[in-house]
Short mmCIF file of C-alpha atoms in Angstrom, two decimals:
data_model
loop_
_atom_site.label_atom_id
_atom_site.label_comp_id
_atom_site.label_asym_id
_atom_site.label_seq_id
_atom_site.Cartn_x
_atom_site.Cartn_y
_atom_site.Cartn_z
CA MET A 27 98.39 131.28 95.64
CA THR A 28 100.24 128.42 97.31
CA THR A 29 102.24 129.04 100.60
CA THR A 30 105.42 127.02 102.14
CA GLU A 31 105.01 125.17 105.20
CA PRO A 32 107.58 127.36 107.99
CA ALA A 33 110.32 124.55 107.97
CA GLU A 34 110.87 122.45 110.94
CA PRO A 35 112.99 123.68 113.84
CA THR A 36 116.67 122.02 113.76
CA PRO A 37 116.10 118.94 116.58
CA ARG A 38 118.36 119.78 119.30
CA ARG A 39 121.34 116.72 119.80
CA GLY A 40 120.70 115.17 122.68
CA ARG A 41 122.88 112.34 124.12
CA GLY A 42 123.26 109.13 121.53
CA ARG A 43 121.75 109.34 118.61
CA PRO A 44 122.10 112.28 116.38
CA GLY A 45 118.87 114.41 115.61
CA TYR A 46 115.39 112.35 116.05
CA ASP A 47 111.88 113.35 114.43
CA GLN A 48 108.30 112.16 115.34
CA ALA A 49 108.51 109.22 113.55
CA ALA A 50 111.57 108.40 115.38
CA ILE A 51 109.88 108.57 118.57
CA LEU A 52 106.71 107.11 118.15
CA ARG A 53 108.95 103.76 116.66
CA ALA A 54 110.67 104.01 119.96
CA ALA A 55 107.69 104.17 122.08
CA VAL A 56 105.90 101.34 119.89
CA GLU A 57 109.19 98.87 120.65
CA LEU A 58 109.20 99.81 124.71
CA PHE A 59 105.28 99.61 124.54
CA ASN A 60 105.90 95.93 123.44
CA ARG A 61 108.84 95.05 125.38
CA LYS A 62 108.29 96.62 128.82
CA GLY A 63 104.43 96.94 128.31
CA TYR A 64 102.46 100.38 128.36
CA ASP A 65 101.29 100.63 131.77
CA ALA A 66 105.84 100.28 132.32
CA THR A 67 107.10 102.27 130.24
CA SER A 68 107.43 106.33 130.68
CA MET A 69 108.10 109.29 128.72
CA GLY A 70 111.50 109.56 130.22
CA ASP A 71 111.77 105.91 128.90
CA VAL A 72 111.55 106.91 125.76
CA ALA A 73 113.89 109.95 125.80
CA LYS A 74 116.59 107.53 127.85
CA GLU A 75 115.88 104.98 125.04
CA LEU A 76 116.81 107.41 121.74
CA GLY A 77 119.46 109.39 124.15
CA LEU A 78 117.57 112.27 124.18
CA THR A 79 115.96 114.48 127.17
CA LYS A 80 112.33 114.62 127.73
CA PRO A 81 112.05 118.41 127.05
CA ALA A 82 113.21 117.18 123.79
CA ILE A 83 110.34 114.60 123.52
CA TYR A 84 107.88 116.81 124.20
CA HIS A 85 108.80 119.47 121.55
CA HIS A 86 107.47 116.94 119.25
CA ILE A 87 105.16 114.79 122.03
CA THR A 88 102.50 116.25 124.42
CA SER A 89 101.71 112.74 125.47
CA LYS A 90 102.31 109.11 126.51
CA GLU A 91 98.49 108.54 125.33
CA GLN A 92 99.07 110.69 122.42
CA LEU A 93 102.10 107.99 121.00
CA LEU A 94 99.86 105.48 122.09
CA SER A 95 96.94 106.94 119.87
CA GLN A 96 99.45 107.10 116.96
CA ALA A 97 100.80 103.78 117.20
CA LEU A 98 97.26 102.54 117.37
CA ASP A 99 95.78 104.24 114.23
CA ASP A 100 98.33 103.47 112.63
CA ALA A 101 98.26 99.79 112.98
CA LEU A 102 94.34 100.44 112.35
CA GLY A 103 93.96 102.45 109.60
CA GLU A 104 95.07 100.71 106.20
CA LEU A 105 93.34 97.77 107.39
CA ILE A 106 90.11 99.92 108.62
CA ALA A 107 89.95 100.91 104.38
CA ALA A 108 90.97 97.37 103.05
CA VAL A 109 87.77 96.12 104.99
CA THR A 110 86.12 99.05 103.74
CA ALA A 111 87.01 98.89 100.19
CA ALA A 112 86.49 94.94 100.58
CA SER A 113 82.79 95.57 102.04
CA ARG A 114 81.13 97.58 98.90
CA ASP A 115 79.44 96.08 95.85
CA ARG A 116 82.13 96.39 93.00
CA ALA A 117 81.10 95.84 89.32
CA GLY A 118 82.43 92.37 87.85
CA THR A 119 83.33 91.08 91.33
CA THR A 120 81.80 88.62 93.98
CA ALA A 121 82.16 88.69 97.71
CA TYR A 122 83.90 85.72 98.38
CA ASP A 123 86.61 87.19 95.85
CA ARG A 124 86.27 90.62 97.52
CA LEU A 125 86.68 88.16 101.20
CA ARG A 126 90.02 86.45 99.72
CA GLU A 127 91.25 89.69 98.77
CA VAL A 128 91.10 91.66 102.05
CA VAL A 129 92.36 88.30 104.27
CA ARG A 130 95.73 88.51 101.79
CA ARG A 131 95.41 92.44 102.08
CA SER A 132 95.52 91.70 106.09
CA VAL A 133 98.83 90.01 106.09
CA GLU A 134 99.98 92.52 103.88
CA VAL A 135 99.24 95.19 105.96
CA LEU A 136 100.33 93.25 109.32
CA VAL A 137 103.31 92.44 108.28
CA ALA A 138 104.10 96.98 106.64
CA HIS A 139 103.40 97.33 110.39
CA GLN A 140 103.88 94.96 112.60
CA PRO A 141 105.21 96.73 115.93
CA SER A 142 102.14 98.64 115.51
CA VAL A 143 99.59 95.57 115.43
CA THR A 144 101.58 93.54 117.58
CA LEU A 145 100.28 96.23 120.59
CA LEU A 146 97.19 96.50 119.40
CA LEU A 147 96.97 93.32 120.18
CA ARG A 148 98.20 93.98 123.32
CA VAL A 149 95.41 96.58 124.50
CA ARG A 150 93.19 95.84 127.59
CA GLY A 151 90.68 98.87 127.04
CA ASN A 152 92.07 100.27 130.25
CA SER A 153 91.61 103.91 129.16
CA GLU A 154 89.72 105.87 126.47
CA VAL A 155 92.29 105.30 123.84
CA GLU A 156 92.22 101.83 123.98
CA LEU A 157 88.27 101.54 124.18
CA ALA A 158 87.87 102.89 121.17
CA ALA A 159 90.69 101.16 119.58
CA LEU A 160 88.87 97.73 120.71
CA GLU A 161 85.74 99.41 119.07
CA ARG A 162 87.19 99.98 115.33
CA ARG A 163 88.63 96.14 116.23
CA ARG A 164 84.78 94.93 116.13
CA TRP A 165 83.74 97.12 113.75
CA LEU A 166 85.91 95.08 111.60
CA ASP A 167 85.48 91.33 112.86
CA ASP A 168 81.71 92.96 112.03
CA ARG A 169 82.33 94.28 108.08
CA LEU A 170 84.17 90.73 107.92
CA ALA A 171 80.98 88.72 108.87
CA ALA A 172 78.97 90.58 107.00
CA LEU A 173 81.32 89.65 103.91
CA VAL A 174 81.22 86.19 105.24
CA ALA A 175 77.86 85.82 105.21
CA ASP A 176 77.58 87.62 101.54
CA ALA A 177 79.96 84.60 100.47
CA VAL A 178 77.86 82.32 101.76
CA ALA A 179 74.61 83.74 100.12
CA GLU A 180 76.27 83.64 96.87
CA GLY A 181 76.82 80.27 97.46
CA ALA A 182 80.37 80.15 97.70
CA LEU A 183 81.49 79.08 101.33
CA ARG A 184 79.59 76.42 103.17
CA ASP A 185 76.49 77.10 105.35
CA ASP A 186 77.25 75.91 108.64
CA VAL A 187 79.66 77.61 110.45
CA PRO A 188 78.74 80.70 111.82
CA PRO A 189 79.77 84.27 109.88
CA ALA A 190 80.93 85.84 113.12
CA LEU A 191 82.71 82.99 113.97
CA VAL A 192 84.71 82.47 111.03
CA SER A 193 85.15 86.28 110.68
CA ARG A 194 87.48 85.99 113.86
CA LEU A 195 89.39 82.78 112.85
CA LEU A 196 90.14 84.67 109.85
CA PHE A 197 91.48 87.48 111.79
CA GLY A 198 92.80 84.97 114.22
CA MET A 199 94.98 83.19 111.78
CA VAL A 200 96.29 86.10 110.08
CA ASN A 201 97.46 88.10 113.71
CA SER A 202 98.80 85.23 114.52
CA LEU A 203 101.64 86.53 112.55
CA VAL A 204 102.71 89.18 115.26
CA GLU A 205 104.20 85.99 117.40
CA TRP A 206 106.46 84.03 114.29
CA TYR A 207 106.90 86.80 111.66
CA ARG A 208 110.24 88.12 111.16
CA PRO A 209 110.64 90.37 108.08
CA ASP A 210 114.14 88.94 107.29
CA GLY A 211 113.32 85.66 108.03
CA VAL A 212 112.92 82.54 105.39
CA TYR A 213 109.35 83.83 104.19
CA ASP A 214 108.46 87.35 102.56
CA ARG A 215 105.25 88.81 103.25
CA SER A 216 103.68 87.71 99.25
CA THR A 217 104.63 84.11 100.53
CA VAL A 218 102.76 84.20 103.33
CA ALA A 219 99.90 86.01 102.28
CA ASP A 220 99.68 83.75 99.41
CA VAL A 221 99.22 80.91 101.63
CA ILE A 222 97.37 81.98 104.23
CA THR A 223 94.68 83.21 101.70
CA VAL A 224 95.09 79.64 100.03
CA ILE A 225 95.01 77.44 103.61
CA ALA A 226 92.12 79.32 104.36
CA PHE A 227 89.58 79.55 101.78
CA ASP A 228 91.15 76.45 99.82
CA GLY A 229 92.42 73.97 103.27
CA LEU A 230 95.09 71.40 103.17
CA ALA A 231 93.36 68.26 101.63
CA ARG A 232 94.96 67.45 98.42
CA HIS A 233 91.82 67.61 95.90
CA ARG A 234 91.75 64.52 93.86
CA PRO A 235 90.43 64.43 90.85
#
């Protein structure tokens, strides 16, 4: 027997934008965190940005820390899933194949969650929420480094560069997109993902016969 979830109460209208939901509050908070800095942003600032009262915000959100936690989960969730999948042996694939795939997928995830990833890259471990996010980033670095090492062992990658350094450089290239990529710009995310993957693994030099 199935049950029906209770309907969401109709939100009160504040001054400004008509209606709101938790997703809208999170988007506004992340934009403010990136613009003003997390520590300098108050819940009152978020309410003002949406044209709402603080009690209306607290109808959906318990604290500023909850917003930060949700934003960092948004930034990390799909990336962790992609790296986890790439770390598993799959019939018919090599570590090198999975490494290329996860770099390309990382670009797609960053573009899809660019505001949250921008915030993630700015956290410095000033709270338990930030420390947990940094720990998850270190896990990603370690998993990617292990995948690089596996690709080296296969003979697909050069063996004179430390895998941990390669991991950091690969993620560094991908993460640099937060500084310049715009969804409405010249290049779509598929093109950017393709080019970054090619540059990372094939280089810029023209291969002569």
